C-alpha cells in the first residue's frame, strides 16, 4: 500500500478509480482519504462483495469505462491488465478518464514470473 500511495502523491485525496477492484481490499484502504472512490469489477459476485465495504462499486469491463472523460485524479490497476479481453482498449479508456496531470498506478506480473 505504501508504494501505491507514494506513486499517487496528492492525487490519493482526489477522485480515484480502482479498475478491477476484486473484493475491494485496496479500495477500502484508499477511500477514507479520497474525495471520491469508485471500484470497477467485472465479476458480479466480487463486485457485490466489494460493494458491502465501499460506497460505489460498479460491475463492468475496463474496455468500456462508464465514466466521463478527464474525471479521475488516480486510477489503480493491480494485476488486471493481463486478464482483459483487449489491453489496448483498456489502457485507452484509462487515459481517457484520467484528468490532465492524473496518474495511473499499474501493476502486472512480468513474463518470467515467478522465476
Phi, psi and omega in degrees: 000323180299322180294321179296312181295323178295319179290327182286324184060219183292346180295340180294347178261003181262215177272124186239140170238129167259108182274107185087060189279354180058231180271004171092020183296312179291320180302317179297327180282328182277328189301319186302331182258000184265148173294321176214137177227120183236138174249144174237128181218131182282330181276117186301316181298319178291323177298319178297318179295317178295322181295335178295331182250001181225158183281328187220102175233131183243138175271119181184178182251145181294342180285348181215074183291127182274051183227155179290159175297144177059043185261318189262144173276330184216134171234128177253129175229102186252105179053051180242319189303331180282354181253348185285161179288323184222098185294325179295318178294321178298315179294320178299322179290322176298312180299318180299320186272350175283139174290157171303130184086358177290171184225139171257128172250110187237128174242138171210149181290151177276160186301327183272359182301136006263022184259000000 
